[in-house]
Short mmCIF file of C-alpha atoms in Angstrom, two decimals:
data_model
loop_
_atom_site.label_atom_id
_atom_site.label_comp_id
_atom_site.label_asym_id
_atom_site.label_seq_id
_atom_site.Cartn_x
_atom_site.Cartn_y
_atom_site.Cartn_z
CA UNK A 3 103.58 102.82 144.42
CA UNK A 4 104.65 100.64 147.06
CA UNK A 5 102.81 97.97 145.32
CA UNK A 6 104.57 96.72 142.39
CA UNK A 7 101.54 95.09 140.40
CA UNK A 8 99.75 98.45 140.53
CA UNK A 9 102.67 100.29 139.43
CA UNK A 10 103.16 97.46 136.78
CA UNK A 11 99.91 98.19 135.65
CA UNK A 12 99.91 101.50 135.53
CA UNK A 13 103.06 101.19 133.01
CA UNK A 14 101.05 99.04 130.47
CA UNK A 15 98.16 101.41 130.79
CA UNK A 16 101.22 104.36 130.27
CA UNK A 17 102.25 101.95 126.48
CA UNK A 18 98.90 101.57 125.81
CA UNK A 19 97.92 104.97 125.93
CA UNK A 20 101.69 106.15 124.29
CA UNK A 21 100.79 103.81 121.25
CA UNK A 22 97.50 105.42 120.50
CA UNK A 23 99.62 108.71 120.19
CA UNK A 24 99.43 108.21 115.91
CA UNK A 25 98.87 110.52 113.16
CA UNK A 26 95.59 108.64 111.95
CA UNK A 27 94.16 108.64 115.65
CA UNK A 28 94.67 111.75 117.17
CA UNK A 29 96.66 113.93 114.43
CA UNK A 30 96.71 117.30 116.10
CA UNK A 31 98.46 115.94 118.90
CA UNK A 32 101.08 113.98 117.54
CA UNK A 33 102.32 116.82 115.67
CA UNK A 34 102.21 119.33 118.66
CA UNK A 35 104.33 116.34 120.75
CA UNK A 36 106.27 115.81 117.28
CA UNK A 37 107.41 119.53 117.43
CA UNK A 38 108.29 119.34 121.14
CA UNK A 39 110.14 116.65 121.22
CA UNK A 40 112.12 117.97 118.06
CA UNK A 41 112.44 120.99 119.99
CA UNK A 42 113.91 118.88 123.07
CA UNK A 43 116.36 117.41 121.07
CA UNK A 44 117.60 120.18 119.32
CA UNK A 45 118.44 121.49 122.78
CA UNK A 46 120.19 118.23 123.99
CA UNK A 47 122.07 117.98 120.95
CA UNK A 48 123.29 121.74 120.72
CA UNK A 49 124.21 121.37 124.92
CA UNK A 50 126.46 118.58 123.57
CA UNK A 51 127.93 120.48 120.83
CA UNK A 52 129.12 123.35 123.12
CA UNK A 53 129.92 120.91 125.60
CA UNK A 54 132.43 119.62 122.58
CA UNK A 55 133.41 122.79 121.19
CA UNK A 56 136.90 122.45 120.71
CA UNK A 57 136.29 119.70 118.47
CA UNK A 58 133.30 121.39 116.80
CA UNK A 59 135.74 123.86 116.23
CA UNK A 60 138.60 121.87 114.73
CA UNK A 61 135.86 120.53 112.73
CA UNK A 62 135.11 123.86 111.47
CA UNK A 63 138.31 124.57 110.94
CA UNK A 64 138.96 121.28 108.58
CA UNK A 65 135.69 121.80 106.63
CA UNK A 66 136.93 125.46 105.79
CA UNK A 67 140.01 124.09 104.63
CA UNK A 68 138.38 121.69 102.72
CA UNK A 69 136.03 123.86 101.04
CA UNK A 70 139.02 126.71 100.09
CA UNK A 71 140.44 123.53 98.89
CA UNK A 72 137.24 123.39 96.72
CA UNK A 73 136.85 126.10 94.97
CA UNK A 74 141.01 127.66 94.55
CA UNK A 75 141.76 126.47 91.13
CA UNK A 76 144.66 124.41 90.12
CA UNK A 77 146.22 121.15 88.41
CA UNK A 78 144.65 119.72 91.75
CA UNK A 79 141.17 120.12 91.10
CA UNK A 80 140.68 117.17 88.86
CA UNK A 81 141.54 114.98 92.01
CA UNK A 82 139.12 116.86 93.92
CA UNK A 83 136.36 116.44 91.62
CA UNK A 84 137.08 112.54 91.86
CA UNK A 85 137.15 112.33 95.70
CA UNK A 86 134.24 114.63 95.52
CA UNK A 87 132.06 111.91 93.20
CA UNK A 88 133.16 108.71 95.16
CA UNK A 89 132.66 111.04 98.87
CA UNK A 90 129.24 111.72 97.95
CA UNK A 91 128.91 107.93 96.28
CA UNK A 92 129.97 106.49 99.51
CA UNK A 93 127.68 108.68 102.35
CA UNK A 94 124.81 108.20 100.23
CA UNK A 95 125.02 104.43 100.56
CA UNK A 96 126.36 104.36 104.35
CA UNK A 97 123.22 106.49 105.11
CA UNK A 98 120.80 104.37 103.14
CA UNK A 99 122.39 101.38 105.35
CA UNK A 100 122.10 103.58 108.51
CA UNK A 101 118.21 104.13 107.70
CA UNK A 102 117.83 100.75 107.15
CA UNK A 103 118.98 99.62 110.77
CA UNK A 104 118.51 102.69 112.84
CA UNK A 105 114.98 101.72 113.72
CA UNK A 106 113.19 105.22 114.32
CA UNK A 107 109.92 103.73 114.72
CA UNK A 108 110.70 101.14 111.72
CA UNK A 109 114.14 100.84 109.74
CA UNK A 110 113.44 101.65 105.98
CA UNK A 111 113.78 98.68 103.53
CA UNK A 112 116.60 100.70 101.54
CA UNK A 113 118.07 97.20 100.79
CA UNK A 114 114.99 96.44 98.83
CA UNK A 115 114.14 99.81 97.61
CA UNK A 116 117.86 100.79 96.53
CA UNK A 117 120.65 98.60 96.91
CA UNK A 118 119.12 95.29 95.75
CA UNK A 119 117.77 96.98 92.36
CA UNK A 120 120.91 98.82 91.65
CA UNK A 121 122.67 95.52 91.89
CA UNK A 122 120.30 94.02 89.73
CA UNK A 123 120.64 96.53 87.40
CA UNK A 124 124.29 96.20 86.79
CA UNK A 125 123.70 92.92 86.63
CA UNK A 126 121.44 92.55 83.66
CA UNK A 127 123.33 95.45 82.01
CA UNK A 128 126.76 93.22 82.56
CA UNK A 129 125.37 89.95 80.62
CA UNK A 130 123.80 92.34 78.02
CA UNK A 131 126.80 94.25 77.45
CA UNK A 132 129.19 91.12 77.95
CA UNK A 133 131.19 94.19 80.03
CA UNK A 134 131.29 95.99 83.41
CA UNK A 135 132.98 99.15 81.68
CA UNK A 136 130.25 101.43 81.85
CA UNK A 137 131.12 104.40 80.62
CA UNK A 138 131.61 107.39 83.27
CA UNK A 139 129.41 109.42 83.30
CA UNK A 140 126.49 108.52 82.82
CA UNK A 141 127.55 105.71 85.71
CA UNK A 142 126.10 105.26 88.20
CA UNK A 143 123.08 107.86 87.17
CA UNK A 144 122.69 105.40 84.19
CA UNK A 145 124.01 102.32 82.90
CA UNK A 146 124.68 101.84 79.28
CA UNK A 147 127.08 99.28 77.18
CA UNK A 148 130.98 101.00 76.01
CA UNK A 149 130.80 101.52 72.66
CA UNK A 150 133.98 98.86 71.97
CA UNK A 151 132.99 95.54 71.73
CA UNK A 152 133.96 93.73 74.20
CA UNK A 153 136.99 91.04 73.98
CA UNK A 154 135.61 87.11 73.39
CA UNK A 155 134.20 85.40 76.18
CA UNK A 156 131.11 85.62 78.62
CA UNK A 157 131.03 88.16 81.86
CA UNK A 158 132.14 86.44 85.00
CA UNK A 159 129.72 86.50 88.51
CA UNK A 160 133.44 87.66 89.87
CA UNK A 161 133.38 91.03 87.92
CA UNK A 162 129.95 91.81 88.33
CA UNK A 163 130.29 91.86 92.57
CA UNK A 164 133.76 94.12 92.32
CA UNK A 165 131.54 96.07 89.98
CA UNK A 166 129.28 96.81 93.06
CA UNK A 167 131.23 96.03 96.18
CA UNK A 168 132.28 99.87 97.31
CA UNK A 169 128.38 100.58 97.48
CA UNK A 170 127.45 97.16 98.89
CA UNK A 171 129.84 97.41 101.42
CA UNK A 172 129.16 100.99 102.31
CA UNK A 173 125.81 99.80 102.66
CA UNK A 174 126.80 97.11 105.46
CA UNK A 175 128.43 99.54 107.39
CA UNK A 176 125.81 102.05 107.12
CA UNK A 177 124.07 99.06 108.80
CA UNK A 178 126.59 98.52 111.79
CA UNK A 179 126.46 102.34 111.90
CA UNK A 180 122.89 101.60 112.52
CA UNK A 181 123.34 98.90 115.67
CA UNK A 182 125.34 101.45 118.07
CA UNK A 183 122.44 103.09 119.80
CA UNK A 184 120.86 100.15 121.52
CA UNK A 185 124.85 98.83 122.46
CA UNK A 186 125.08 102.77 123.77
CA UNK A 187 121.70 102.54 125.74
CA UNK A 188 122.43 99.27 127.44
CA UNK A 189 126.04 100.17 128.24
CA UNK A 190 125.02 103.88 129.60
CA UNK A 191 122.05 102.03 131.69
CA UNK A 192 124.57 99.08 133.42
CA UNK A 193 127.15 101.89 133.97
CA UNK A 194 125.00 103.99 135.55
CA UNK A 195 122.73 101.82 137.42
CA UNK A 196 119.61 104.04 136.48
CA UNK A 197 116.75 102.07 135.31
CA UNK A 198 116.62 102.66 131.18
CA UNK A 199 113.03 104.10 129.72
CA UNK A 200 113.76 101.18 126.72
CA UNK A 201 111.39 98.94 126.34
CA UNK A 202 113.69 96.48 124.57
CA UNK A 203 116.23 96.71 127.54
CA UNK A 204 113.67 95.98 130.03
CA UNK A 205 112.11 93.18 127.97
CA UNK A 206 115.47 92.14 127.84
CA UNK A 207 116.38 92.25 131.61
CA UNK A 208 112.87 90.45 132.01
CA UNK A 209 114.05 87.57 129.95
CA UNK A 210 116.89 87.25 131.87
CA UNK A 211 115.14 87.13 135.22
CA UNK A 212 112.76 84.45 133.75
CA UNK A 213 115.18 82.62 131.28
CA UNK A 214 115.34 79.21 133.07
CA UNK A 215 111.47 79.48 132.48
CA UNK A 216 111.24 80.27 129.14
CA UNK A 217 109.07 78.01 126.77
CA UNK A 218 107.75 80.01 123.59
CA UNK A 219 110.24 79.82 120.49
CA UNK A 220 110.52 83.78 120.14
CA UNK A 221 112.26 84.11 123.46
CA UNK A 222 113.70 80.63 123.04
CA UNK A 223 115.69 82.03 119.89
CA UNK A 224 115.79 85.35 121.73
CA UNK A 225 118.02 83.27 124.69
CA UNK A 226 119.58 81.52 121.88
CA UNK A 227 121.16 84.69 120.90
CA UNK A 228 121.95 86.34 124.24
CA UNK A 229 123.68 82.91 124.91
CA UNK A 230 125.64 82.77 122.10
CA UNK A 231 127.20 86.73 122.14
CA UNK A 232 127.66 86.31 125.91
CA UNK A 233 129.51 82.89 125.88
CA UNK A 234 131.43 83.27 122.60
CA UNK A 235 132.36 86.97 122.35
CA UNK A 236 133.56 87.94 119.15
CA UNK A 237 132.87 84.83 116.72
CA UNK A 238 128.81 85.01 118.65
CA UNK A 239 128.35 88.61 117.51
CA UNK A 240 130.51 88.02 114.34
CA UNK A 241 128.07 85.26 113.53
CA UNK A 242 124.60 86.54 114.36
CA UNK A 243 125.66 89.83 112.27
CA UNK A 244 126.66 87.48 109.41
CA UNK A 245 123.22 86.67 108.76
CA UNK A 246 119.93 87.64 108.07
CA UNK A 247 118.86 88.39 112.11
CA UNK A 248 116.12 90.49 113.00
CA UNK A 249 116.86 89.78 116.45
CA UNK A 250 120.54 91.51 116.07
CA UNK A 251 119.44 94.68 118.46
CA UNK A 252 119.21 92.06 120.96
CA UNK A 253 122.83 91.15 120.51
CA UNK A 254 123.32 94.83 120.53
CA UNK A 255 121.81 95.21 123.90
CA UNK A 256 123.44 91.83 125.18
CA UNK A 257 126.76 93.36 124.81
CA UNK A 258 126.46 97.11 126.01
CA UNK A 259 124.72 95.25 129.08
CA UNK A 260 127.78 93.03 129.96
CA UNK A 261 130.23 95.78 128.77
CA UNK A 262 131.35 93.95 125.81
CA UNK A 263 134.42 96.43 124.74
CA UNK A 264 133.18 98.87 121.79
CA UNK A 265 135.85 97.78 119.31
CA UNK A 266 134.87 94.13 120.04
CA UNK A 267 131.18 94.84 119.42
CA UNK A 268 131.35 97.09 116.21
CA UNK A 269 134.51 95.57 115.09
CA UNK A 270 132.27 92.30 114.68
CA UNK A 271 129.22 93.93 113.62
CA UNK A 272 131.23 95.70 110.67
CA UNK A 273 132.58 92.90 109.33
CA UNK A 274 129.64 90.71 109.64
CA UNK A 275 127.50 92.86 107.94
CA UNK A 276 130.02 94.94 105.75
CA UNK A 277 131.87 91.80 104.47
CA UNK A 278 130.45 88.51 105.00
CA UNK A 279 126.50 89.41 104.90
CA UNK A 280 126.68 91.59 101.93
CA UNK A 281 128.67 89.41 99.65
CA UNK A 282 126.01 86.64 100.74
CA UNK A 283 123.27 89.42 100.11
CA UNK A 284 124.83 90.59 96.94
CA UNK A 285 125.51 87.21 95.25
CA UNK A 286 121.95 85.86 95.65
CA UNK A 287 120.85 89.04 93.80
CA UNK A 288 123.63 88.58 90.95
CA UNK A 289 122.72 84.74 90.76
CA UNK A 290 119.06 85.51 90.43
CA UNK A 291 119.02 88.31 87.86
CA UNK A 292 121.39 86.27 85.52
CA UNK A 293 120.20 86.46 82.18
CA UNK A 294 119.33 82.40 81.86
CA UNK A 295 117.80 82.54 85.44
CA UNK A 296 115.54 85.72 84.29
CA UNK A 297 114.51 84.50 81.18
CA UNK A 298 113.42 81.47 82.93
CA UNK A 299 111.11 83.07 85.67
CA UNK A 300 110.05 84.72 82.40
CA UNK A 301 108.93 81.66 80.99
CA UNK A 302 107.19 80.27 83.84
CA UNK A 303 105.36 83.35 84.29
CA UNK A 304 103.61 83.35 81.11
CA UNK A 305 102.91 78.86 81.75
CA UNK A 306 100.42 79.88 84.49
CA UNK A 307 97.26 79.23 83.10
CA UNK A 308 95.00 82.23 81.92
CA UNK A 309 96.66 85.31 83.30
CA UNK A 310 99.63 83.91 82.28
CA UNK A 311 100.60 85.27 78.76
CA UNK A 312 99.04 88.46 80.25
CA UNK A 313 101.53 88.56 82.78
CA UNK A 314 104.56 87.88 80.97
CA UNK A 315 103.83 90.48 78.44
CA UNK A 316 104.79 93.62 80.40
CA UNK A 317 107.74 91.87 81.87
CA UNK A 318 109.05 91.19 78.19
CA UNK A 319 108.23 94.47 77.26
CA UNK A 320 110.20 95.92 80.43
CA UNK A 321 113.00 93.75 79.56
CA UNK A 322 113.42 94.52 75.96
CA UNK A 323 113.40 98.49 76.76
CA UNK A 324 115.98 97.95 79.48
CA UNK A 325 117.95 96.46 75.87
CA UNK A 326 117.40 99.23 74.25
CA UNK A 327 118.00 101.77 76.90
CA UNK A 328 121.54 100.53 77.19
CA UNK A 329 122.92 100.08 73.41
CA UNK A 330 122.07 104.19 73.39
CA UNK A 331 119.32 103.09 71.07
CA UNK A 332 117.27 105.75 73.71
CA UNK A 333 114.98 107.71 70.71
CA UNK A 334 114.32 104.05 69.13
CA UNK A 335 110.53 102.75 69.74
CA UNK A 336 109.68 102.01 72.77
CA UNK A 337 107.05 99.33 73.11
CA UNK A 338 104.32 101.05 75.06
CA UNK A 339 103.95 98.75 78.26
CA UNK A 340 107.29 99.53 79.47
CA UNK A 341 106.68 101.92 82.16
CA UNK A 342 104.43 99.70 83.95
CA UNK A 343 106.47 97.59 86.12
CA UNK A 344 109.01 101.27 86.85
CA UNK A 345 105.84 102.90 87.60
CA UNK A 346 104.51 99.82 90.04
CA UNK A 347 107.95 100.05 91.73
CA UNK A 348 108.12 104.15 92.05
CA UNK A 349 104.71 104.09 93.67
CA UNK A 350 106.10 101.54 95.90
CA UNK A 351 109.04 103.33 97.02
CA UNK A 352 107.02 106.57 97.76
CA UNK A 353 104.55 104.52 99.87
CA UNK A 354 107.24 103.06 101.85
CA UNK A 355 109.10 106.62 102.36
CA UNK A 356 105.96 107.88 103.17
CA UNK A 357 105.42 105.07 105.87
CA UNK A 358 108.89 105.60 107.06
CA UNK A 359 108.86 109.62 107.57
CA UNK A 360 105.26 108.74 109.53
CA UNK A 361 106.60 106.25 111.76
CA UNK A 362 109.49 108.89 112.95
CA UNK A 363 107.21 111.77 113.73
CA UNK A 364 104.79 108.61 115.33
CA UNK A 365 108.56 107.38 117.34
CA UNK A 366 109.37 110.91 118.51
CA UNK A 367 105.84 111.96 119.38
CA UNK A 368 105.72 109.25 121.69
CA UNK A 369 108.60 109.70 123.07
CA UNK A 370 107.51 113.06 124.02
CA UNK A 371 104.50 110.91 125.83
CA UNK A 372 106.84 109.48 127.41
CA UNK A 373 108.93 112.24 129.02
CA UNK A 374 105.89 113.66 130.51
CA UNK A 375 104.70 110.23 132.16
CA UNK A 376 108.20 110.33 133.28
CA UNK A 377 108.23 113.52 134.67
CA UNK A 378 104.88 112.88 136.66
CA UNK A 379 106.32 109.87 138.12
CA UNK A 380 108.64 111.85 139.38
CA UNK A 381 106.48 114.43 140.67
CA UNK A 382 104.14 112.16 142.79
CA UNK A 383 107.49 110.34 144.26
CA UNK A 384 108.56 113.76 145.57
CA UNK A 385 105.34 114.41 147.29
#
């Protein structure tokens, strides 16, 4: 390999042949590398563990506490039944927003699928009810009005987002949660000075080489970025994690490659994303499921012409059986086109699940490809 084209294009041959490794292609053989690689990784990850035993074992230790804690009875269960609900509350959210950013093969929309409904669900239920007091339970399994009317006056956007900021903001840090491993990848790669099997980090160490050259806007902006965390620290990652960036794992990589301090990096990425991008997140989903602004995309729905009043039917119908739902009016007539839309949007969630559990055993089956490339490399070097 003394000649670096030929190795060069032996590596793109190597991707090439990697991404071909997909369930619809060759199906037998991504599971067998699937169930290797999971196999490989158990092993790594159990090493670890024993390599950390005595805090696997004070870990232990705390969880049996806890869980005597649990189940003794006493005046003191009452507050473990509450820490229990908002425990489980908050991990579901932080690992929806950990899914959404961890980027095993593709992150899962769980903004879109979870959050951003659930929001707008509270929403319309607030301006319905004129009230955020939902009574608990059913909350948050399902929303319905108090039974007290509620005082005069109209519901304020303010009390709708403190209604949902503990899951939004679990959700953003899920998110930072999310953005660690490339920061760990680059920083393990620059401390050790082995060369990284990334792709992103040696895409990114290409663009460095040729960033005086650069012309095309994607690594432009890409630049941009790198630029910006590496000049201006804290306020560059603080802003680039503020908003909506799908070129944040760069930023990720930009600092574990100059051995930006870990508190520095995540310490911006949490409150970028867990503060400042979710309320910005949150209040364009409260502002556009208001009840005037709904009723208007309602309208101009059933103005376009033809399909129009066909359209707006189902949405009216949806609407009106939300109403209904939540004054516990629940064995009133429903009008019969209700499920539609729900059942439009449950089919869409399992497809994207679907898509997501595919693309990991697709990520990890590759990366088995990838070990063994590695490991004849290796092999032909030692000959």
């Amino acid at each position: 390999f003394a000649d670096s084209s030929l190795l060069s294009e032996r590596k793109r041959k190597d991707r090439e042949e990697r991404l071909n490794i997909v369930l619809w292609k060759q199906p037998l053989v991504t599971l067998q590398y699937f169930f290797l690689e999971t196999l490989i990784n158990s092993k790594e990850w159990t090493i670890k563990l024993w390599h950390r035993r005595s805090i696997l074992v004070c870990f232990l230790l705390t969880l049996a506490m806890l869980t005597a804690t649990y189940y003794i009875e006493g005046t003191h269960q009452q507050y473990v039944r509450y820490m229990e609900k908002k425990f489980f509350w908050c991990a579901y959210w932080v690992g929806l927003g950990i899914l959404s950013s961890v980027g095993l093969g593709t992150g899962l929309h769980t903004f879109l699928l979870y959050l951003g409904p659930h929001i707008a669900s509270v929403t319309l239920a607030a301006y319905e009810c004129n009230s955020v007091n939902f009574p608990e339970p059913p909350y948050p399994d399902q929303i319905i009005c108090p039974d007290e009317e509620p005082a005069g006056g109209s519901i304020s956007l303010w009390a709708i987002i403190s209604k949902v900021r503990l899951e939004a903001c679990m959700w953003g840090a899920g998110t930072a949660i999310g953005e660690l491993p490339p920061y760990f990848m680059a920083r393990a790669a620059r401390l050790s000075g082995a060369e990284p099997d990334d792709e992103e980090y040696q895409e990114f160490e290409e663009m460095l080489e040729h960033a005086e050259t650069a012309q095309d806007f994607a690594s432009r902006a890409k630049l941009a970025v790198q630029n910006l965390v590496q000049k201006v620290g804290f306020f560059g990652i603080l802003a680039c994690a503020s908003i909506p960036n799908p070129l944040f794992d760069l930023a990720g990589i930009t600092c574990g490659h100059f051995l930006v301090p870990f508190w520095t990096f995540f310490g911006a990425t949490l409150i970028g994303k867990a503060v400042i991008k979710m309320h910005i997140q949150k209040l364009f989903v409260i502002v556009t499921f208001s009840k005037h602004i709904v009723e208007q995309m309602v309208s101009l729905i059933g103005a376009i012409p033809s399909i129009g009043p066909s359209l707006q039917k189902p949405f009216q119908e949806y609407l009106e059986a939300q109403r209904i739902k939540l004054h516990h009016r629940s064995d009133s007539a429903v009008p019969q086109g209700e499920n539609w839309l729900s059942w439009m949007f449950e089919k869409l969630v399992i497809v994207m699940v679907c898509y997501f559990i595919l693309s990991i055993i697709n990520s990890m089956a590759q990366s088995y490809a990838k070990r063994r490339q590695q490991k004849m490399y290796s092999e032909e070097k030692t000959k």
